[in-house]
CSV table of C-alpha atoms in Angstrom, one decimal:
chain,number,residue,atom,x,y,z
X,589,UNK,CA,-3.0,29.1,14.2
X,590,UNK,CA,-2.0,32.3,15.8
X,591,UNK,CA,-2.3,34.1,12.1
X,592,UNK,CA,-5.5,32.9,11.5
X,593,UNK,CA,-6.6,34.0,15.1
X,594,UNK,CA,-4.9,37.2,13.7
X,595,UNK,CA,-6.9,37.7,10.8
X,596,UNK,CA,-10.2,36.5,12.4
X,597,UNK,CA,-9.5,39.2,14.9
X,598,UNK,CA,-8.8,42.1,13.0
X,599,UNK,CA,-11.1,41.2,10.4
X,600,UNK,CA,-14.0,40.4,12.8
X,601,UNK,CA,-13.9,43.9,14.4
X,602,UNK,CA,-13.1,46.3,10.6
X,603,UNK,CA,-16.8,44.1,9.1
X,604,UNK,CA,-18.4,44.5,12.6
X,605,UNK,CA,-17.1,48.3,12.3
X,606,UNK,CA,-18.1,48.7,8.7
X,607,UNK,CA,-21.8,46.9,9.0
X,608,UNK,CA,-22.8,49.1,12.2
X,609,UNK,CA,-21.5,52.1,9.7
X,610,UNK,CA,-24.3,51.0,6.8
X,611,UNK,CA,-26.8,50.6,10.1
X,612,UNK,CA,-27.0,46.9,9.8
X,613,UNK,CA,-26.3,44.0,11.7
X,614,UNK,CA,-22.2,43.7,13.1
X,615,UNK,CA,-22.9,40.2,13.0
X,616,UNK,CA,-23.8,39.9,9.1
X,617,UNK,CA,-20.6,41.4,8.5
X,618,UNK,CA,-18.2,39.0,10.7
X,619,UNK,CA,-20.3,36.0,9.7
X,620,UNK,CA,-19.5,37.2,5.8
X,621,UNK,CA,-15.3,37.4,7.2
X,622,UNK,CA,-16.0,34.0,8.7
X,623,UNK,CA,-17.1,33.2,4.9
X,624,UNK,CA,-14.3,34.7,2.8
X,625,UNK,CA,-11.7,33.5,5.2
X,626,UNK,CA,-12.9,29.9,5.3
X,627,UNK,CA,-12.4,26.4,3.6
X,628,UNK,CA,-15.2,27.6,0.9
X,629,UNK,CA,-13.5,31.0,-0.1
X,630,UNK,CA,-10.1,31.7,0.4
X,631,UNK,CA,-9.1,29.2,2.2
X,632,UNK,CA,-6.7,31.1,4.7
X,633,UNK,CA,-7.8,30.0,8.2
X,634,UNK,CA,-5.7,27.3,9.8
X,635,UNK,CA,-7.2,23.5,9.4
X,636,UNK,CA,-6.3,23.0,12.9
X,637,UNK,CA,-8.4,25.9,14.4
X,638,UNK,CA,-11.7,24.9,12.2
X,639,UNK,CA,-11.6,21.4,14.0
X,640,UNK,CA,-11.6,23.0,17.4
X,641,UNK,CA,-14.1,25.4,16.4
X,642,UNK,CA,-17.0,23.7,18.1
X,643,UNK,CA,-15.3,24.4,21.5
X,644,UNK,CA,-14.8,27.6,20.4
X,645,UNK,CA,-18.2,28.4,19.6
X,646,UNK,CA,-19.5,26.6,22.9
X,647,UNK,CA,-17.0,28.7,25.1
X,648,UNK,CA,-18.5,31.8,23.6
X,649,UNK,CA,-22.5,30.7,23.7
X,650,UNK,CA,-21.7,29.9,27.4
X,651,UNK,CA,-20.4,33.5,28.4
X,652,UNK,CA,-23.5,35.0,26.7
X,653,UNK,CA,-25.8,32.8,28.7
X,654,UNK,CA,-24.1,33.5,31.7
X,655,UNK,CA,-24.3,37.2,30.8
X,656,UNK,CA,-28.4,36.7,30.3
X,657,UNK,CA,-28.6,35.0,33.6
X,658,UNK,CA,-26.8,38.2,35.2
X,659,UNK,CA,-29.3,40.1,33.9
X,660,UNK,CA,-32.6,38.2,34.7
X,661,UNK,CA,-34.3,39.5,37.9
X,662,UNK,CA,-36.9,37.4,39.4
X,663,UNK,CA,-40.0,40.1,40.2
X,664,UNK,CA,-39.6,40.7,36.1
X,665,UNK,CA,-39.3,36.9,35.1
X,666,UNK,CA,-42.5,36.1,37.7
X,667,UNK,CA,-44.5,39.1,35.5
X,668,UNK,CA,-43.2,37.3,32.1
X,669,UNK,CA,-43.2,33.4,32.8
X,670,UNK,CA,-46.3,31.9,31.8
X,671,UNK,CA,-46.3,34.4,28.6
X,672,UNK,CA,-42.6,32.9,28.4
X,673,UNK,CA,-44.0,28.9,28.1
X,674,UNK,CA,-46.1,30.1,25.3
X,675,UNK,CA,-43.5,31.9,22.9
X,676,UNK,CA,-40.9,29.2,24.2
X,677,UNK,CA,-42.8,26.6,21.4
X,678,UNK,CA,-45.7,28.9,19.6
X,679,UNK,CA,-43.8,30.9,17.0
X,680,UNK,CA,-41.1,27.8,17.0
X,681,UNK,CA,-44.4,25.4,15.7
X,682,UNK,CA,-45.8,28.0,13.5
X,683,UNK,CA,-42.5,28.4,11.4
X,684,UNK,CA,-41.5,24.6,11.8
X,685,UNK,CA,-45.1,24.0,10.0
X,686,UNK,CA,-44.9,26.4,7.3
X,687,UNK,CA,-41.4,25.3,5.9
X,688,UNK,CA,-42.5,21.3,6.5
X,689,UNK,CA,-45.2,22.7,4.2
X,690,UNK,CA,-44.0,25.1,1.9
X,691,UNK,CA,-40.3,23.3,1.4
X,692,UNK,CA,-41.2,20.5,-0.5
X,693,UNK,CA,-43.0,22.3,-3.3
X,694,UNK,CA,-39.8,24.6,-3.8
X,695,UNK,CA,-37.4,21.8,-3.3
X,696,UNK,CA,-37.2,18.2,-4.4
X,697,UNK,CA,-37.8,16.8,-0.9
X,698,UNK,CA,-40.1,14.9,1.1
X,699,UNK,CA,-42.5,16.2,4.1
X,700,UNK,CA,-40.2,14.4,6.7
X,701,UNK,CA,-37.1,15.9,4.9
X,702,UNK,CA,-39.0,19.3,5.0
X,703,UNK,CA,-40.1,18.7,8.6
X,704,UNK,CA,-36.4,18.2,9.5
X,705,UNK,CA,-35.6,21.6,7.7
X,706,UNK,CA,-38.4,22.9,9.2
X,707,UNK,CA,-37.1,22.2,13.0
X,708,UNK,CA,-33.6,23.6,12.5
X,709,UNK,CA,-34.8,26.8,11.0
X,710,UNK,CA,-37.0,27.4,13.5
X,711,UNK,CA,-34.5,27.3,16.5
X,712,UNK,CA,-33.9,30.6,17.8
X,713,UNK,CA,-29.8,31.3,18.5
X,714,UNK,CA,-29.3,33.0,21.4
X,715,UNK,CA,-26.3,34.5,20.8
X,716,UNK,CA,-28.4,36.6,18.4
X,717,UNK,CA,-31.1,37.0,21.0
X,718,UNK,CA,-29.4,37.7,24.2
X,719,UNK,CA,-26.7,40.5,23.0
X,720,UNK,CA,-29.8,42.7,21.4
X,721,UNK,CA,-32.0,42.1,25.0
X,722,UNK,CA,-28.8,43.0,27.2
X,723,UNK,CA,-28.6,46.1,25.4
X,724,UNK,CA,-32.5,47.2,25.3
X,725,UNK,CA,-32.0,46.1,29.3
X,726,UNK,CA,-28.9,48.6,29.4
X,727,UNK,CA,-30.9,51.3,27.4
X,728,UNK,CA,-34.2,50.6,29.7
X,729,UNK,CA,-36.4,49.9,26.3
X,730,UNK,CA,-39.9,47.7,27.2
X,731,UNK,CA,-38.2,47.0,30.7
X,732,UNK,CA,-41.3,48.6,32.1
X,733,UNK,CA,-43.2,45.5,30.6
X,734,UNK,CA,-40.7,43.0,30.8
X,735,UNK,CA,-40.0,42.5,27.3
X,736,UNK,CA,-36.6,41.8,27.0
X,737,UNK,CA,-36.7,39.5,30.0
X,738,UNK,CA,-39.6,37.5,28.1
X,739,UNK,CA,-37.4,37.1,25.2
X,740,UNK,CA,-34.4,35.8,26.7
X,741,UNK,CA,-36.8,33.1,29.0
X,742,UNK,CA,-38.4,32.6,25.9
X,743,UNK,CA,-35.7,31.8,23.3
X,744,UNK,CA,-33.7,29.3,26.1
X,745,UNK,CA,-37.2,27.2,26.2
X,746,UNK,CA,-37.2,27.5,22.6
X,747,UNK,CA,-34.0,25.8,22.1
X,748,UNK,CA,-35.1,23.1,24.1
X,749,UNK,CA,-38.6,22.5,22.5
X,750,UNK,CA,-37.0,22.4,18.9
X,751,UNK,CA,-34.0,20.1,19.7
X,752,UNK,CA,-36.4,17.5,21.2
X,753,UNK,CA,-38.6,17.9,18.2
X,754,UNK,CA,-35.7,17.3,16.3
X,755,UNK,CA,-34.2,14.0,18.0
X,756,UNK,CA,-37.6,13.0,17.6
X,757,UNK,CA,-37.7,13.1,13.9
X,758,UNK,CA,-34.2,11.6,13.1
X,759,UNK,CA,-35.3,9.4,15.5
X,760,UNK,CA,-38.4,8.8,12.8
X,761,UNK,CA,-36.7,9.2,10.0
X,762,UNK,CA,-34.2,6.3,11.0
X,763,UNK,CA,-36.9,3.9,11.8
X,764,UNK,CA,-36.4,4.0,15.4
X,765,UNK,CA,-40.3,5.1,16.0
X,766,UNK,CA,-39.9,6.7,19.5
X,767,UNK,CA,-42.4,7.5,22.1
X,768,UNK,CA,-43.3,10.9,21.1
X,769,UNK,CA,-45.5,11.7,24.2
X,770,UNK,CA,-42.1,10.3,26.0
X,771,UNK,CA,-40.3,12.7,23.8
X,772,UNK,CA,-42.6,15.8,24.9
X,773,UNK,CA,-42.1,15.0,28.2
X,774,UNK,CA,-38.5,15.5,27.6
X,775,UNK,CA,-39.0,19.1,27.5
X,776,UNK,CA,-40.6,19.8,31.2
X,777,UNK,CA,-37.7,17.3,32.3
X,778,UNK,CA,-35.1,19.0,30.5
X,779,UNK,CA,-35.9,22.4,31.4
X,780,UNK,CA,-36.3,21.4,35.1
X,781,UNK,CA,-33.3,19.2,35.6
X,782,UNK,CA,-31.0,22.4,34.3
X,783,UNK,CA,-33.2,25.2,36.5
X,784,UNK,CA,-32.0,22.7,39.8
X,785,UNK,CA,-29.0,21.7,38.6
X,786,UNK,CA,-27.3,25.4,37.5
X,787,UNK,CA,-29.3,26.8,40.9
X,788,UNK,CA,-27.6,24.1,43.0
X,789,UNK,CA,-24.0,25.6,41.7
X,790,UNK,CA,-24.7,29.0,41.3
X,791,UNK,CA,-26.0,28.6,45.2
X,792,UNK,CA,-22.5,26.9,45.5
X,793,UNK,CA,-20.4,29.1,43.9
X,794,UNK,CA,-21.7,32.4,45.8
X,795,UNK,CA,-21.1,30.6,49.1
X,796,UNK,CA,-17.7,30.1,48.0
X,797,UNK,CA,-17.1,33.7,47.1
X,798,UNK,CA,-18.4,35.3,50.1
X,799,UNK,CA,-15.7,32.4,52.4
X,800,UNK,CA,-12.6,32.9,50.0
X,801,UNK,CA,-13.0,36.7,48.3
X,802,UNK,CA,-11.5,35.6,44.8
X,803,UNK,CA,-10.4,38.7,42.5
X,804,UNK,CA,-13.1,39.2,40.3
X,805,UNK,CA,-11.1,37.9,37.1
X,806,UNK,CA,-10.6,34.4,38.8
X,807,UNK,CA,-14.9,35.0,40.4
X,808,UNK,CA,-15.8,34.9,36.2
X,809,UNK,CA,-12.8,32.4,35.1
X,810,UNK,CA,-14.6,29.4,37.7
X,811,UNK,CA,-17.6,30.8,36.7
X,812,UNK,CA,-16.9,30.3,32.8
X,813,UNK,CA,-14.8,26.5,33.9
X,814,UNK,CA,-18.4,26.0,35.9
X,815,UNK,CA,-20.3,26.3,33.0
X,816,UNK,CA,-18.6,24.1,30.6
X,817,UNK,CA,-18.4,21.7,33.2
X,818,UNK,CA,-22.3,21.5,33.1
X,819,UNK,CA,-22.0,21.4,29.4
X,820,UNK,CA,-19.6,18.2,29.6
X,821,UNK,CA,-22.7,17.1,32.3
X,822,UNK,CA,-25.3,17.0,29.8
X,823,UNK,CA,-23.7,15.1,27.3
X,824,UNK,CA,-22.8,12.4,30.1
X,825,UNK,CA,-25.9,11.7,31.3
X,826,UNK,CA,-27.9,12.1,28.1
X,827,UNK,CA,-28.7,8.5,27.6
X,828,UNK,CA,-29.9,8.0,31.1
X,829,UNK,CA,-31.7,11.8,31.9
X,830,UNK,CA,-32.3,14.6,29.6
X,831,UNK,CA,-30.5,18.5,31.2
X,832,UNK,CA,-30.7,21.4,29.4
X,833,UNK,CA,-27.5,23.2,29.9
X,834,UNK,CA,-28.9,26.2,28.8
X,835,UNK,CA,-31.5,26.3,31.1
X,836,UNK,CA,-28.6,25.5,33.6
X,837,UNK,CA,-26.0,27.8,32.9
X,838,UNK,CA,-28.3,30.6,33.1
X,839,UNK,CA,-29.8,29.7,35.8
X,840,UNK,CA,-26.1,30.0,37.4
X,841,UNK,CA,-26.3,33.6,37.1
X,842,UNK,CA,-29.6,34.4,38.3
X,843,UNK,CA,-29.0,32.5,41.2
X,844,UNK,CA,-26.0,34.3,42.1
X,845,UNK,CA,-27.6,38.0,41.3
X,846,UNK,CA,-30.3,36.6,43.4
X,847,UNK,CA,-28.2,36.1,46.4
X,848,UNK,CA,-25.1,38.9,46.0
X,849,UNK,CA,-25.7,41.9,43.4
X,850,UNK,CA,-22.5,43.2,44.3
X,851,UNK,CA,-20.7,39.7,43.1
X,852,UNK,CA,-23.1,39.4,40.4
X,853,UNK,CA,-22.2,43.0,39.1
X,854,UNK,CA,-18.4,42.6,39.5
X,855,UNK,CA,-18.7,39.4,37.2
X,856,UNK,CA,-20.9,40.2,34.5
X,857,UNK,CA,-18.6,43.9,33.7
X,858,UNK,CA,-16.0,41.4,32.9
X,859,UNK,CA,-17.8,39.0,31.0
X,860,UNK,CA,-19.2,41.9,28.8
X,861,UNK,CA,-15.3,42.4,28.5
X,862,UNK,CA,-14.9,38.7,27.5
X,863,UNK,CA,-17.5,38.5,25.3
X,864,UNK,CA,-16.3,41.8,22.7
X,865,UNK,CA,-13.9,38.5,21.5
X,866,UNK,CA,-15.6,36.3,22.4
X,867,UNK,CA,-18.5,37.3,19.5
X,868,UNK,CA,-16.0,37.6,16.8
X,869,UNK,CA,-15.0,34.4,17.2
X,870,UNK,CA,-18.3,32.9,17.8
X,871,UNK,CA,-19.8,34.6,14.2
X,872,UNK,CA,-16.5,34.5,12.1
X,873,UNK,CA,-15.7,31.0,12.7
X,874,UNK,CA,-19.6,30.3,12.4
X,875,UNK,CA,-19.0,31.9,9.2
X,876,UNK,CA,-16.2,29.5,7.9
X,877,UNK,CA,-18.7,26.8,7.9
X,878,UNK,CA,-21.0,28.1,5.5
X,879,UNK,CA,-20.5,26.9,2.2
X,880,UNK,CA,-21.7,29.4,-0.4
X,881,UNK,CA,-21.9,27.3,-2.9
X,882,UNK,CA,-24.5,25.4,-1.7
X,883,UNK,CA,-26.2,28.8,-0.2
X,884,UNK,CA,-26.1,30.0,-3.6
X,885,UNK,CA,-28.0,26.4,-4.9
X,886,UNK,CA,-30.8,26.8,-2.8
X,887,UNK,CA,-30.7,30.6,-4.5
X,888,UNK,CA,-34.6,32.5,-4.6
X,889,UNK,CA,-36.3,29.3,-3.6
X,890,UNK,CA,-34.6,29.2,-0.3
X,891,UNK,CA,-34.7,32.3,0.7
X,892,UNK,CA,-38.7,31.8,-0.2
X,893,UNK,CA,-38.9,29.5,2.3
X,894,UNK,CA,-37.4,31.6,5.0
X,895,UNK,CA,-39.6,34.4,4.6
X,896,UNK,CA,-42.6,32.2,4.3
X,897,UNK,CA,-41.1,30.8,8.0
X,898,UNK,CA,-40.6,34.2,9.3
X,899,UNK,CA,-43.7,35.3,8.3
X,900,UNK,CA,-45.6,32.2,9.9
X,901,UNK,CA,-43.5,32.7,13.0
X,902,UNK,CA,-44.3,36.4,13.4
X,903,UNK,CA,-47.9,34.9,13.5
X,904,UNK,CA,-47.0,32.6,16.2
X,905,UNK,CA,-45.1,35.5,18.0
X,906,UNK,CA,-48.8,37.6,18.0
X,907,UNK,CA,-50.7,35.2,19.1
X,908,UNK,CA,-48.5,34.5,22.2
């Protein structure tokens, strides 16, 4: 395992390296190592470390939401928020539609089958999101209107929207007919229940900090152990109340900018030092579970439909 950490390492950073060289996308790059180094490819990366690679990948999405949180200021989130509601589910809907629609004609699927595609295309990842946003905050672009604080509230509601839209139709599509105005309602719930929840420990936690004085180092390592906790938290009370631990976990971090910048500060300079491995692990072993093959079936008439999507949900980003 530790060679395959290795080589998912030093490839990670030369295709980051290289793809930032040709102006594109460091991501495209370690998500293309991920590929050749995986099961589909080459086959070279440890069995073991692919099965734990969901735990990677979650460790890794938490320290970027905890890095958006740290970066969210309430006077620019009040100017953004109700602009926020609307592109947390507009552009998501438009691009959700167009695939349900355009899908089946390219592919030999049903509408429900294409509805399905359509609501896991449309979900924003915000560990693409929150990275490029961080940056234009650290470079002061469209801070003056709030823009990169809109995106981030935006694309955490987003996730929300689209995985209840998506229970729903599995729920469907295994005959299980739920409530959808139930469902829908989900999404306030969600949203809410995190907000409260991630306040209450981000509250918590800068209490703590100001009593006990921890190093920074071990301030971000219960800060990180924090946040998977309210991961584990979702998951445990998801048959009896719906948490987003998204919404949660950064809501952590704006909590605790709210109340110490100082502490806030100290903690997000070293999760910006975290997060330099912890992106070449998230992309690279994203990368390992593409199978090309199948990529390479769907061929011209998939990547149709994604730029039929993209182009409905730049629609749907307008007219928010």
């Amino acid at each position: 395992m530790a060679t395959s950490l290795a080589l998912i390492i030093l490839l990670g950073l030369f295709s980051d390296y290289l793809f930032k060289l040709l102006r594109l996308p460091g991501l495209i790059g370690m998500l293309l190592a991920g590929i050749l180094l995986g099961p589909y490819v080459f086959n070279v990366i440890d069995p073991a470390l692919i099965t734990v690679s969901a735990d990677f990948r979650m460790l890794a999405l938490i320290v970027i939401l905890l890095r958006a949180g740290f970066a969210v200021k309430r006077d620019t989130l009040n100017r953004v928020g109700k602009r926020a509601v609307i592109m947390g589910f507009t552009p998501a809907v438009f691009e959700g539609a167009m695939i349900a629609l355009t899908a089946p004609i390219f592919f030999n699927i049903s509408f429900f089958e294409a509805a399905l595609l359509g609501s896991v295309i449309a979900a924003v990842s915000p560990a693409v999101v929150v990275p490029s946003m961080l940056k234009f905050i650290e470079d002061h672009r469209g801070t003056k209107k709030g823009i990169p604080t809109l995106l981030l509230a935006s694309s955490s509601l987003d996730n929300v929207f689209v995985i209840v839209i998506f229970s729903s139709l599995i729920g469907m599509y295994e005959g299980k007919n739920p409530n959808i105005f139930l469902k829908l309602l989900e999404i306030p719930v969600s949203v809410a229940a995190g907000i409260i929840t991630g306040a209450v420990i981000g509250f918590t936690l800068y209490k703590l900090f100001e009593i006990y004085k921890p190093r920074a180092t071990k301030k971000t390592l219960i800060v990180i152990g924090t946040a998977v906790l309210l991961t584990w938290l979702e998951k445990t009370l998801k048959p009896f109340v719906s948490l987003s631990a998204i919404s949660g976990i950064i809501a952590i971090g704006f909590i605790m900018l709210e109340k110490s910048e100082s502490i806030a500060h100290v903690i997000s300079l070293k999760l910006g030092k975290i997060w330099v491995f912890a992106e070449i692990l998230l992309f690279v072993m994203v990368g390992t579970q593409v199978d090309i093959n199948t990529a390479l079936d769907a061929g011209m008439a998939g990547a149709a439909v994604i730029f039929l999507g993209l182009l409905a949900r730049s629609a749907g980003t307008y007219v928010s």
